[in-house]
Structures are given as C-alpha cells and as structure tokens.
Tab-separated table of C-alpha atoms and ligand atoms in Angstrom:
chain	number	residue	atom	x	y	z
N	25	MET	CA	2.810	-1.561	32.295
N	26	GLU	CA	6.374	-2.871	32.467
N	27	GLY	CA	6.768	-1.465	35.986
N	28	GLY	CA	3.617	-2.733	37.677
N	29	LEU	CA	2.287	-5.486	35.442
N	30	LEU	CA	5.114	-7.390	33.789
N	31	ARG	CA	7.338	-9.673	35.836
N	32	SER	CA	10.463	-8.863	33.895
N	33	SER	CA	11.908	-5.390	34.065
N	34	SER	CA	13.695	-5.785	30.722
N	35	ILE	CA	11.935	-4.492	27.624
N	36	PHE	CA	14.791	-5.638	25.384
N	37	PRO	CA	13.028	-8.878	24.278
N	38	TYR	CA	10.045	-6.894	22.947
N	39	PHE	CA	12.299	-4.661	20.888
N	40	MET	CA	14.196	-7.705	19.684
N	41	LEU	CA	10.883	-9.167	18.515
N	42	VAL	CA	10.208	-5.991	16.562
N	43	ALA	CA	13.697	-6.108	15.089
N	44	LEU	CA	13.435	-9.786	14.129
N	45	GLU	CA	9.852	-9.922	12.931
N	46	ALA	CA	9.433	-6.527	11.328
N	47	GLY	CA	12.983	-5.507	10.538
N	48	GLY	CA	14.713	-8.756	9.645
N	49	PHE	CA	17.749	-10.647	10.848
N	50	PHE	CA	20.345	-7.950	10.098
N	51	ARG	CA	18.497	-5.378	12.147
N	52	ALA	CA	18.178	-7.915	14.946
N	53	LEU	CA	21.877	-8.668	14.724
N	54	LEU	CA	22.639	-4.956	15.004
N	55	LEU	CA	20.447	-4.691	18.094
N	56	LEU	CA	22.197	-7.686	19.602
N	57	LEU	CA	25.644	-6.251	18.875
N	58	LEU	CA	24.630	-2.977	20.503
N	59	CYS	CA	23.376	-4.803	23.554
N	60	PRO	CA	26.549	-4.349	25.703
N	61	VAL	CA	26.545	-0.607	24.923
N	62	ILE	CA	22.819	-0.275	25.602
N	63	ALA	CA	23.204	-2.037	28.942
N	64	CYS	CA	25.563	0.706	30.165
N	65	LEU	CA	23.142	3.548	29.378
N	66	GLY	CA	20.360	5.106	31.395
N	67	HIS	CA	16.730	4.068	30.895
N	68	GLU	CA	15.713	6.870	28.511
N	69	MET	CA	18.823	6.660	26.339
N	70	ARG	CA	18.559	2.880	26.162
N	71	LEU	CA	14.973	3.219	25.016
N	72	ARG	CA	15.819	5.808	22.383
N	73	ILE	CA	18.559	3.667	20.875
N	74	MET	CA	16.347	0.594	20.742
N	75	VAL	CA	13.576	2.594	19.087
N	76	VAL	CA	15.949	3.955	16.427
N	77	VAL	CA	17.429	0.535	15.650
N	78	CYS	CA	14.087	-1.265	15.572
N	79	PHE	CA	11.775	1.269	13.950
N	80	CYS	CA	13.818	3.497	11.664
N	81	GLY	CA	12.622	2.881	8.101
N	82	LEU	CA	9.686	0.580	8.927
N	83	ARG	CA	6.468	1.345	7.109
N	84	LYS	CA	3.813	2.595	9.531
N	85	GLU	CA	0.934	1.027	7.585
N	86	LYS	CA	2.524	-2.399	7.668
N	87	PHE	CA	3.383	-2.461	11.342
N	88	LYS	CA	0.940	-4.954	12.909
N	89	LEU	CA	3.151	-6.670	15.472
N	90	GLY	CA	1.476	-4.870	18.345
N	91	ARG	CA	-1.674	-6.891	17.652
N	92	THR	CA	-0.357	-10.057	16.044
N	93	VAL	CA	2.949	-10.997	17.684
N	94	LEU	CA	3.679	-9.071	20.875
N	95	PRO	CA	0.496	-9.815	22.889
N	96	LYS	CA	1.532	-13.462	23.300
N	97	PHE	CA	4.896	-12.472	24.795
N	98	PHE	CA	3.427	-9.728	26.977
N	99	LEU	CA	0.764	-12.109	28.313
N	100	GLU	CA	3.409	-14.672	29.206
N	101	ASP	CA	5.259	-11.965	31.153
N	102	VAL	CA	2.247	-10.660	33.096
N	103	GLY	CA	2.517	-11.255	36.834
N	104	MET	CA	-0.553	-12.632	38.577
N	105	GLU	CA	-0.136	-10.142	41.453
N	106	GLY	CA	0.070	-7.066	39.198
N	107	PHE	CA	-2.813	-8.343	37.113
N	108	GLU	CA	-5.015	-8.757	40.225
N	109	ILE	CA	-4.576	-5.056	40.994
N	110	LEU	CA	-5.455	-4.126	37.440
N	111	ARG	CA	-8.475	-6.432	37.450
N	112	ARG	CA	-9.892	-4.799	40.586
N	113	SER	CA	-9.775	-1.287	39.148
N	114	GLN	CA	-12.865	0.202	37.558
N	115	ARG	CA	-11.294	2.140	34.753
N	116	LYS	CA	-7.902	1.074	33.540
N	117	VAL	CA	-5.338	3.496	32.180
N	118	CYS	CA	-2.110	1.708	31.310
N	119	VAL	CA	1.121	3.543	30.710
N	120	SER	CA	4.252	2.242	29.039
N	121	ALA	CA	7.626	3.666	28.100
N	122	MET	CA	7.470	1.603	24.919
N	123	PRO	CA	5.982	3.009	21.724
N	124	THR	CA	2.171	2.971	21.673
N	125	VAL	CA	2.171	0.840	18.502
N	126	MET	CA	3.893	-1.925	20.465
N	127	VAL	CA	1.621	-1.999	23.498
N	128	GLU	CA	-1.793	-0.673	22.516
N	129	GLY	CA	-3.156	-3.877	20.952
N	130	PHE	CA	-2.173	-5.915	23.989
N	131	LEU	CA	-3.437	-3.444	26.578
N	132	ARG	CA	-6.745	-2.691	24.915
N	133	GLU	CA	-7.645	-6.063	23.407
N	134	TYR	CA	-6.197	-8.481	25.936
N	135	LEU	CA	-6.241	-6.520	29.199
N	136	GLU	CA	-9.340	-4.445	28.476
N	137	ALA	CA	-7.542	-1.201	29.270
N	138	GLU	CA	-9.661	1.815	28.496
N	139	VAL	CA	-6.663	3.937	27.676
N	140	ALA	CA	-3.197	2.829	26.615
N	141	VAL	CA	-0.545	5.513	26.848
N	142	GLY	CA	2.818	4.867	25.231
N	143	ARG	CA	5.406	6.904	23.389
N	144	GLU	CA	4.410	8.271	20.018
N	145	LEU	CA	6.762	7.739	17.096
N	146	LYS	CA	7.614	10.307	14.489
N	147	VAL	CA	6.627	9.396	10.956
N	148	PHE	CA	7.948	10.804	7.690
N	149	GLY	CA	6.421	9.907	4.342
N	150	GLY	CA	4.632	6.912	5.881
N	151	TYR	CA	7.825	5.512	7.449
N	152	TYR	CA	8.942	5.588	11.068
N	153	THR	CA	11.966	7.798	11.544
N	154	GLY	CA	13.032	6.009	14.707
N	155	LEU	CA	12.556	9.175	16.760
N	156	MET	CA	9.952	9.698	19.453
N	157	GLU	CA	7.654	12.612	20.063
N	158	LYS	CA	8.288	14.585	23.244
N	159	ASP	CA	6.954	12.863	26.356
N	160	GLU	CA	5.309	16.066	27.635
N	161	LEU	CA	2.312	15.258	25.473
N	162	LEU	CA	1.232	12.866	28.188
N	163	LEU	CA	0.552	15.715	30.563
N	164	GLY	CA	-2.440	16.716	28.517
N	165	ARG	CA	-4.281	13.397	29.036
N	166	GLU	CA	-7.672	14.043	30.582
N	167	GLU	CA	-7.816	10.576	32.089
N	168	ALA	CA	-5.005	11.373	34.489
N	169	ARG	CA	-6.632	14.499	35.768
N	170	GLU	CA	-9.604	12.769	37.265
N	171	ALA	CA	-9.918	12.546	41.013
N	172	ASP	CA	-9.339	9.287	42.906
N	173	VAL	CA	-6.807	7.974	40.467
N	174	ILE	CA	-4.551	5.386	42.076
N	175	GLY	CA	-1.175	4.852	40.462
N	176	PHE	CA	0.619	1.514	40.452
N	177	GLY	CA	4.053	1.107	38.977
N	178	GLY	CA	7.556	-0.173	39.368
N	179	TYR	CA	10.386	1.248	41.421
N	180	PRO	CA	12.574	3.112	40.382
N	181	ASN	CA	11.583	3.705	36.717
N	182	SER	CA	7.969	4.791	37.336
N	183	VAL	CA	8.764	7.220	40.171
N	184	HIS	CA	9.122	10.286	37.992
N	185	HIS	CA	6.473	9.429	35.447
N	186	PRO	CA	4.480	12.610	34.673
N	187	LEU	CA	1.120	10.835	34.936
N	188	PHE	CA	1.792	9.793	38.522
N	189	SER	CA	1.880	13.425	39.591
N	190	HIS	CA	-1.885	13.469	38.906
N	191	CYS	CA	-2.657	10.434	41.079
N	192	LYS	CA	-4.173	10.613	44.539
N	193	GLU	CA	-2.030	7.743	45.770
N	194	VAL	CA	0.852	5.895	44.140
N	195	TYR	CA	2.045	2.392	44.975
N	196	LEU	CA	5.355	1.129	43.680
N	197	VAL	CA	6.615	-2.399	43.501
N	198	SER	CA	10.325	-3.167	43.565
N	199	GLU	CA	12.213	-5.586	41.334
N	200	LYS	CA	12.832	-7.746	44.398
N	201	ASP	CA	9.079	-8.023	45.045
N	202	LYS	CA	8.373	-8.802	41.410
N	203	ARG	CA	10.781	-11.708	41.464
N	204	LYS	CA	8.284	-13.453	43.752
N	205	TRP	CA	5.368	-12.842	41.378
N	206	SER	CA	3.781	-15.833	39.697
N	207	VAL	CA	2.940	-16.319	36.033
N	208	LEU	CA	-0.591	-15.413	34.985
N	209	PRO	CA	-2.171	-18.761	34.035
N	210	ARG	CA	-3.702	-18.984	30.580
N	211	THR	CA	-7.112	-19.661	32.171
N	212	GLU	CA	-6.995	-16.202	33.764
N	213	TYR	CA	-6.392	-14.316	30.516
N	214	PRO	CA	-9.258	-11.825	30.177
N	215	LYS	CA	-9.448	-12.744	26.489
N	216	PRO	CA	-8.093	-16.067	25.231
N	217	LEU	CA	-4.993	-15.943	23.107
N	218	ILE	CA	-5.998	-18.115	20.141
N	219	PHE	CA	-4.223	-16.643	17.149
N	220	HIS	CA	-0.814	-15.079	16.899
N	221	ASP	CA	1.815	-14.748	14.237
N	222	GLY	CA	5.569	-14.356	13.834
N	223	ARG	CA	8.417	-16.834	13.561
N	224	ILE	CA	10.028	-16.530	16.968
N	225	ALA	CA	8.802	-19.071	19.491
N	226	PHE	CA	11.041	-18.090	22.423
N	227	ARG	CA	11.503	-14.975	24.520
N	228	PRO	CA	14.443	-13.279	22.773
N	229	THR	CA	16.602	-12.155	25.666
N	230	PRO	CA	20.176	-11.188	24.664
N	231	ILE	CA	21.496	-14.651	25.575
N	232	SER	CA	18.746	-16.629	23.843
N	233	THR	CA	19.003	-14.412	20.746
N	234	LEU	CA	22.744	-15.005	20.643
N	235	CYS	CA	22.087	-18.756	20.887
N	236	MET	CA	19.629	-18.468	17.998
N	237	PHE	CA	22.157	-16.691	15.776
N	238	LEU	CA	24.819	-19.271	16.605
N	239	TRP	CA	22.392	-22.112	15.952
N	240	MET	CA	21.035	-20.795	12.644
N	241	PRO	CA	23.779	-21.906	10.205
N	242	LEU	CA	23.695	-25.423	11.623
N	243	ALA	CA	19.902	-25.320	11.783
N	244	PHE	CA	19.694	-24.482	8.098
N	245	LEU	CA	21.885	-27.431	7.114
N	246	LEU	CA	20.033	-29.694	9.517
N	247	ALA	CA	16.663	-28.629	8.079
N	248	ILE	CA	17.850	-29.392	4.545
N	249	ALA	CA	19.134	-32.800	5.671
N	250	ARG	CA	15.888	-33.577	7.519
N	251	ALA	CA	13.837	-32.542	4.478
N	252	ALA	CA	15.977	-34.712	2.201
N	253	VAL	CA	15.468	-37.703	4.487
N	254	PHE	CA	11.715	-37.069	4.526
N	255	ILE	CA	11.559	-36.709	0.743
N	256	PHE	CA	13.913	-39.388	-0.522
N	257	LEU	CA	13.932	-42.253	1.960
N	258	PRO	CA	11.131	-44.756	2.547
N	259	TYR	CA	9.433	-44.395	5.934
N	260	ILE	CA	11.003	-47.562	7.265
N	261	PHE	CA	14.400	-45.806	7.124
N	262	SER	CA	13.386	-42.163	7.421
N	263	VAL	CA	11.424	-42.472	10.676
N	264	PRO	CA	14.283	-43.852	12.837
N	265	LEU	CA	16.814	-41.633	11.082
N	266	LEU	CA	14.754	-38.498	11.718
N	267	GLY	CA	14.410	-39.535	15.355
N	268	PHE	CA	18.193	-39.733	15.474
N	269	MET	CA	18.321	-36.244	13.917
N	270	GLY	CA	16.310	-34.777	16.788
N	271	MET	CA	12.759	-35.005	15.422
N	272	HIS	CA	10.932	-36.575	18.308
N	273	SER	CA	7.480	-38.034	17.943
N	274	ARG	CA	5.096	-40.017	20.093
N	275	VAL	CA	2.533	-42.241	18.459
N	276	ILE	CA	-0.616	-43.677	19.970
N	277	THR	CA	-2.728	-45.951	17.833
N	278	SER	CA	-5.682	-48.181	18.450
N	279	PRO	CA	-5.489	-51.588	16.747
N	280	ARG	CA	-8.524	-50.958	14.566
N	281	SER	CA	-7.710	-47.438	13.397
N	282	HIS	CA	-4.117	-48.226	12.604
N	283	GLN	CA	-5.035	-51.096	10.326
N	284	ALA	CA	-7.640	-49.055	8.505
N	285	ALA	CA	-8.306	-49.757	4.832
N	286	ARG	CA	-6.088	-48.291	2.150
N	287	ARG	CA	-8.948	-46.074	0.962
N	288	GLN	CA	-9.512	-44.610	4.374
N	289	LEU	CA	-10.422	-41.036	5.187
N	290	TYR	CA	-8.445	-39.519	8.071
N	291	ILE	CA	-9.330	-36.209	9.641
N	292	SER	CA	-7.033	-34.397	12.003
N	293	ASN	CA	-6.686	-31.089	13.730
N	294	HIS	CA	-4.127	-28.887	12.001
N	295	ARG	CA	-0.890	-27.921	13.726
N	296	THR	CA	1.575	-27.482	10.864
N	297	LEU	CA	1.928	-28.210	7.191
N	298	LEU	CA	3.677	-31.433	8.141
N	299	ASP	CA	0.584	-33.027	9.718
N	300	PRO	CA	-0.168	-35.304	6.726
N	301	LEU	CA	3.497	-36.352	6.614
N	302	TYR	CA	3.440	-37.521	10.195
N	303	ILE	CA	0.169	-39.383	9.612
N	304	SER	CA	1.649	-40.909	6.491
N	305	ALA	CA	4.844	-41.901	8.320
N	306	VAL	CA	2.896	-43.630	11.094
N	307	LEU	CA	0.742	-45.473	8.561
N	308	GLY	CA	3.871	-46.442	6.663
N	309	HIS	CA	2.436	-45.545	3.279
N	310	HIS	CA	1.766	-42.355	1.351
N	311	VAL	CA	-1.502	-40.527	1.748
N	312	THR	CA	-2.993	-37.668	-0.238
N	313	ALA	CA	-3.606	-34.413	1.606
N	314	THR	CA	-6.083	-31.704	0.725
N	315	THR	CA	-4.908	-28.121	1.165
N	316	TYR	CA	-6.213	-24.579	0.896
N	317	SER	CA	-3.377	-22.126	0.461
N	318	VAL	CA	-0.066	-23.886	0.494
N	319	SER	CA	2.830	-22.278	-1.352
N	320	ARG	CA	3.840	-23.821	-4.681
N	321	ILE	CA	7.310	-24.555	-3.298
N	322	SER	CA	5.864	-26.551	-0.380
N	323	GLU	CA	3.639	-28.424	-2.825
N	324	MET	CA	6.584	-29.261	-5.047
N	325	LEU	CA	8.753	-30.485	-2.181
N	326	SER	CA	6.030	-32.408	-0.388
N	327	PRO	CA	6.758	-36.141	-0.167
N	328	VAL	CA	3.016	-36.801	-0.107
N	329	ARG	CA	0.614	-35.765	-2.826
N	330	THR	CA	-1.187	-32.496	-2.053
N	331	VAL	CA	-4.357	-31.388	-3.795
N	332	ARG	CA	-5.758	-27.872	-3.579
N	333	LEU	CA	-9.385	-27.457	-2.632
N	334	THR	CA	-11.302	-24.902	-4.661
N	335	ARG	CA	-13.605	-23.551	-1.885
N	336	ASN	CA	-16.534	-24.486	-4.090
N	337	ARG	CA	-18.501	-26.927	-1.967
N	338	GLU	CA	-19.761	-29.225	-4.740
N	339	GLN	CA	-16.497	-29.198	-6.611
N	340	ASP	CA	-14.508	-29.974	-3.458
N	341	LYS	CA	-16.912	-32.754	-2.519
N	342	GLY	CA	-16.465	-34.384	-5.918
N	343	LEU	CA	-12.709	-33.947	-5.700
N	344	MET	CA	-12.490	-35.506	-2.252
N	345	LYS	CA	-14.627	-38.488	-3.322
N	346	LYS	CA	-12.375	-39.030	-6.312
N	347	LEU	CA	-9.205	-38.804	-4.214
N	348	LEU	CA	-10.632	-41.192	-1.660
N	349	HIS	CA	-11.390	-43.657	-4.400
N	350	GLU	CA	-7.703	-43.568	-5.322
N	351	GLY	CA	-6.311	-44.152	-1.814
N	352	ALA	CA	-5.975	-42.893	1.758
N	353	LEU	CA	-6.901	-39.250	2.171
N	354	VAL	CA	-6.036	-36.826	4.981
N	355	VAL	CA	-8.265	-33.813	5.507
N	356	CYS	CA	-7.743	-31.108	8.120
N	357	PRO	CA	-11.281	-29.764	8.531
N	358	GLU	CA	-10.073	-26.680	10.399
N	359	GLY	CA	-8.699	-25.441	7.074
N	360	THR	CA	-5.839	-23.635	8.769
N	361	THR	CA	-3.275	-24.246	11.472
N	362	CYS	CA	-3.641	-23.203	15.082
N	363	ARG	CA	-0.617	-22.864	17.373
N	364	GLU	CA	-2.415	-22.654	20.676
N	365	PRO	CA	-4.515	-25.295	22.483
N	366	TYR	CA	-7.696	-24.428	20.609
N	367	LEU	CA	-9.558	-26.044	17.748
N	368	ILE	CA	-10.981	-23.978	14.930
N	369	ARG	CA	-14.450	-24.890	13.617
N	370	PHE	CA	-14.481	-28.139	11.617
N	371	SER	CA	-15.833	-27.866	8.097
N	372	PRO	CA	-18.406	-30.699	7.711
N	373	LEU	CA	-17.555	-31.561	4.100
N	374	PHE	CA	-15.496	-34.627	5.063
N	375	ALA	CA	-18.617	-36.267	6.517
N	376	GLU	CA	-20.327	-36.094	3.136
N	377	VAL	CA	-17.665	-38.005	1.237
N	378	SER	CA	-17.155	-41.116	3.339
N	379	GLU	CA	-19.239	-43.393	5.513
N	380	ASP	CA	-16.539	-43.641	8.124
N	381	VAL	CA	-13.527	-41.703	9.227
N	382	VAL	CA	-10.504	-42.160	11.475
N	383	PRO	CA	-9.964	-39.045	13.611
N	384	VAL	CA	-6.351	-38.215	14.413
N	385	ALA	CA	-5.408	-35.946	17.303
N	386	LEU	CA	-2.161	-34.064	16.724
N	387	GLU	CA	0.002	-31.988	18.984
N	388	SER	CA	3.262	-30.343	17.956
N	389	ARG	CA	5.809	-28.309	19.842
N	390	VAL	CA	8.675	-26.109	18.758
N	391	SER	CA	11.172	-24.221	20.885
N	392	MET	CA	12.737	-21.721	18.479
N	393	PHE	CA	10.845	-21.072	15.232
N	394	TYR	CA	7.167	-21.406	14.413
N	395	GLY	CA	6.523	-23.449	11.296
N	396	THR	CA	3.317	-21.621	10.447
N	397	SER	CA	2.621	-18.087	9.291
N	398	THR	CA	0.091	-15.877	7.613
N	399	SER	CA	2.679	-13.825	5.762
N	400	LYS	CA	3.741	-13.920	2.134
N	401	LEU	CA	6.769	-15.984	3.171
N	402	LYS	CA	4.641	-19.070	3.780
N	403	PHE	CA	7.004	-21.135	1.698
N	404	LEU	CA	9.443	-20.927	4.615
N	405	ASP	CA	6.991	-22.650	6.975
N	406	PRO	CA	8.325	-26.229	6.652
N	407	LEU	CA	11.934	-24.995	6.694
N	408	CYS	CA	11.319	-23.025	9.892
N	409	PHE	CA	9.711	-26.038	11.545
N	410	LEU	CA	12.649	-28.239	10.564
N	411	MET	CA	15.169	-25.669	11.842
N	412	ASN	CA	14.063	-26.235	15.426
N	413	PRO	CA	16.572	-28.168	17.547
N	414	PHE	CA	13.983	-30.751	18.655
N	415	PRO	CA	10.634	-30.363	16.917
N	416	ARG	CA	8.100	-32.635	18.605
N	417	TYR	CA	4.922	-34.261	17.436
N	418	ALA	CA	2.381	-36.457	19.157
N	419	VAL	CA	0.098	-38.390	16.821
N	420	GLU	CA	-2.890	-40.230	18.228
N	421	PHE	CA	-5.090	-42.345	15.985
N	422	MET	CA	-8.568	-42.574	17.489
N	423	GLU	CA	-11.195	-45.250	16.897
N	424	LYS	CA	-12.825	-45.231	13.480
N	425	VAL	CA	-16.309	-43.654	13.587
N	426	ALA	CA	-19.312	-43.705	11.249
N	427	THR	CA	-19.970	-40.263	9.806
N	428	GLY	CA	-23.779	-40.590	9.800
N	429	TRP	CA	-24.293	-41.597	13.421
N	430	ILE	CA	-23.628	-40.298	16.913
N	431	GLY	CA	-24.387	-42.678	19.795
N	432	GLY	CA	-26.801	-44.759	17.700
N	433	ASN	CA	-28.749	-41.728	16.427
N	434	LYS	CA	-28.651	-40.453	12.882
N	435	CYS	CA	-26.892	-37.113	12.524
N	436	SER	CA	-26.112	-34.436	9.970
N	437	SER	CA	-22.646	-33.690	8.618
N	438	CYS	CA	-22.465	-30.540	10.758
N	439	GLU	CA	-23.341	-32.479	13.887
N	440	ILE	CA	-20.673	-35.116	13.313
N	441	ALA	CA	-18.132	-32.406	12.478
N	442	ASN	CA	-18.877	-30.631	15.782
N	443	HIS	CA	-18.900	-33.943	17.621
N	444	LEU	CA	-15.485	-34.943	16.282
N	445	GLN	CA	-14.083	-31.489	16.973
N	446	GLY	CA	-15.189	-32.053	20.581
N	447	GLU	CA	-13.733	-35.574	20.710
N	448	ILE	CA	-10.347	-34.492	19.354
N	449	GLY	CA	-10.458	-31.487	21.691
N	450	LYS	CA	-11.098	-33.752	24.684
N	451	ARG	CA	-8.282	-36.080	23.684
N	452	LEU	CA	-5.814	-33.176	23.435
N	453	GLY	CA	-7.190	-31.026	26.230
N	454	PHE	CA	-7.842	-28.279	23.643
N	455	GLU	CA	-10.804	-25.928	23.710
N	456	CYS	CA	-13.218	-25.902	20.748
N	457	THR	CA	-14.005	-22.568	19.123
N	458	SER	CA	-16.234	-21.510	16.271
N	459	PHE	CA	-13.547	-19.379	14.661
N	460	THR	CA	-12.759	-20.035	11.011
N	461	ARG	CA	-9.753	-19.712	8.738
N	462	ARG	CA	-11.206	-16.404	7.584
N	463	ASP	CA	-11.336	-15.056	11.160
N	464	LYS	CA	-7.709	-15.987	11.710
N	465	TYR	CA	-6.470	-14.332	8.528
N	466	LEU	CA	-8.600	-11.230	9.045
N	467	MET	CA	-7.098	-10.798	12.471
N	468	LEU	CA	-3.488	-11.570	11.629
N	469	ALA	CA	-3.062	-10.598	8.001
N	470	SER	CA	-6.081	-8.412	7.183
N	471	ASN	CA	-7.083	-10.708	4.334
N	472	ASP	CA	-9.524	-13.615	4.010
N	473	GLY	CA	-6.841	-16.295	3.809
N	474	SER	CA	-6.939	-16.920	0.074
N	475	LEU	CA	-3.268	-16.179	-0.451
T	511	LIG	O1	-0.985	-21.873	6.469
T	511	LIG	P1	-2.254	-22.164	7.170
T	511	LIG	O2	-2.130	-22.179	8.628
T	511	LIG	O3	-3.382	-21.315	6.701
T	511	LIG	O4	-2.660	-23.661	6.823
T	511	LIG	C1	-2.163	-24.256	5.742
T	511	LIG	C2	-3.083	-25.349	5.415
T	511	LIG	O5	-2.375	-26.516	5.223
T	511	LIG	C3	-3.959	-25.010	4.271
T	511	LIG	O6	-4.444	-26.113	3.697
C-alpha cells in the first residue's frame, strides 16, 4: 500500500494521527520528540518504535480510527498512477507494513480491496501492548498462493516482502517515480468520502506537528479572546475586530433576503456549531437557533439563543412556530454538520412552520483543527474552530422562497426540502445525499447521534 499506492513514502503522519487522536497530546509529543531518533533507524525498527509509542495501552474495542479518521488522509495521499494499476486488477490484495487496524477500513471500504494484509498487534486484557505479532504469519495467506498474481510495490522497502515471493511477476516503483505521481481527484474515489472524524485537519508531518505544538498556547489564548469578542461585543464592533483577529468571512446577500422581516425563518446547510452566529452577525441582530445535541457548555456560552429540538415531530413543529413568532429563527435541516462538500438530507419540518424561508448557503474552512466531532468531547468543538490560525466562512443569503410552491406548482414539505437542498448544493457546488444524522453517527461513533 505505502510502496505502490501512496505518493508519500513516510508513514509517520499516520502514526502521528493515531497518537494525537487516540492517544492524546502527550503521546503525540513523545512521538515528535523521538522523531530524530526514529529517522536514524532502519524501516522495521522505526515501525516497531512508532507502534509501541502510539498503541501501547490503547483499548482495542475503542480503536476506530482506521475507519473514521485515517481513510481521509490515506485517500489524499493516493497517487493516481498507483490507483490506476489497482483499479485494473480483478482481485485486489493490499499489503501494508502498518498495523491492520490502521489500514483495513481504508483498503476494504474505500479501495474495495478483497483482502487487506497488515501487521497484527498483540493484545493483553483488551489493551494493545504495542508489540506486533511475527510477520511470518503472512506466509500462510492463501490469496498469495494463487497463480497469476502480479505484485506491485515500492522500491526498496517492498523488495523483500514475503508475499512477493508468491507472485508471478513483481513491478516496483521508485521514490523518484512516485514524486511525479498526481493526486487522486475526489471524483475518482471509488467510494465518496462524506463523513470522517478527528480533530486534526492537516497532514501531521514532523514539521507541521511541531508548528501545531508551538502554535497551541497562542491558539488557546486567541480562541478565548475571539470567543469573548463574539459573546460580549455588539456585532457592529465584533465583526471588524474578529476580522482583525484572523477570522475571515465573505458575505454575499441579495437585497431582498438581507432585509427580511424580523420574524424570518432562515435555513442553512450545517458546517459548524457557529453557523447561526455567522448568520446572526451578517444580519446584525440576534437570531434563535434550533439544535439537536449541543453540549451544555456550548449552549451556555452561545451568544445567540439556542433551543433543543425534542425529535418529536409535533412537539418540534409547535416549538419552531412559537420561536418564529418571537423573532428570527435559524434552522439547519441537515440536523448535523458535514465537513466535506456534501449535503445531508434536509428534514422537511421547517417547511411546515413558515410560509416562506430564506435559504443560506454556508461554506467554512479550517487549516489546523476541525470544529466538529462525534465524540464525547463535543464541548470543545467551538474552541477547536476558534483555535485555527485563519478560520474562514462564506455566507450567502439566497432569495426568499415560498415553502408551498416550486416553479408555480404546489408542493409538499418534503419536495420543497429536497428542492432547497438541491439549490443550496448548486450554489456551493456540493453534492446532495440522502444520508441522515443517524447514518453519520452510526458510522463514526456507533450510536444514533442522541448524545
Ligand atoms: O455536532 P453535530 O455535527 O451533530 O451537529 C451539531 C448540531 O448543531 C446539532 O444541532
């Protein structure tokens, strides 16, 4: 895999992701400090040390990064040329020097590999010991014994791989060749990457991880200052000040939508918890936002009023009507955030509480920390977003639309919800999906999202 499929020959960033996301910052710091030592060692020894540092003491049951975090980073590292070779093969057996738990989810789910062979980790009492099983186990794999197996890997690390001794022909690609490889475009992914988790938004090479650690103390203070400005100052002062503090935003409004009535319903796609704040800041007055599972801390600190929906259709409908009667209301019909350029199915409830609605298309970008999560540490979401050096938002207010009509024809609430999902999708260049909040949480957190 890393020899013949990934553009980069370094597997350090993947271990750093394990250390940061599953082990915590101290483990990651240890891995970073060991980096100069690791760099001087041979391939196998380097691997063993990284496995010990990253895995020792992690609970096997809880380790989900191979499915929820790492596939995004692996996909971004796949070379178009290596992928073409894999795509042309009938049956795909992918081999990696990394532990199977790190690569299996990516290889099987995203690259449709029939077999994913990695290193097995030793477990004691449900916890990883940080040691690996002996590699000789690989020799017993039936898949490698078949005739007409063509091997494709990287030079020099794959040369002595035991599985290659069972191949009819072996082709090796050098590091120099791989430097010319191009990135696999998102449109070519065999399965779209819609949901992923984890805090780290950059590829944690040794240098970029060092930058992150150096930035963090300042980032923490900056995030607190940004939050204080958001919470305590009126928008007329906070918006320019936050711009000065690195929070960049681009606003597009149409004359009619921007001057919408005070009791206006706004619906937007959901990028982060801060969506209603940005809408509120552009409008210049506070709005109320409906939420599903926001942490109590985020609710307490929110400069705008947040109201929890109950997931009982009639109750929520009544609640939304009441809130709308009191003032401007922002609803994110996706019900959960999505980091990638996709839209989750729109719940149609908003169309049943108001005769018209102003759709808002939102796009946000971060370079260091994701401000969304499915973990129990959701209360850190806004802080993580604000800790980015230059968090960006684009807010586009679209034309107000009637909720009962599409193109002069009467429509149901579901039809208008799908229609507006499509319109916002077109505006952002995002693809519409029929996934729900439940699907996202089942995939990333193995729960139904009612945290
Ligand atoms: O944390 P998420 O992505 O499920 O979304 C939070 C939403 O604001 C729930 O209302």
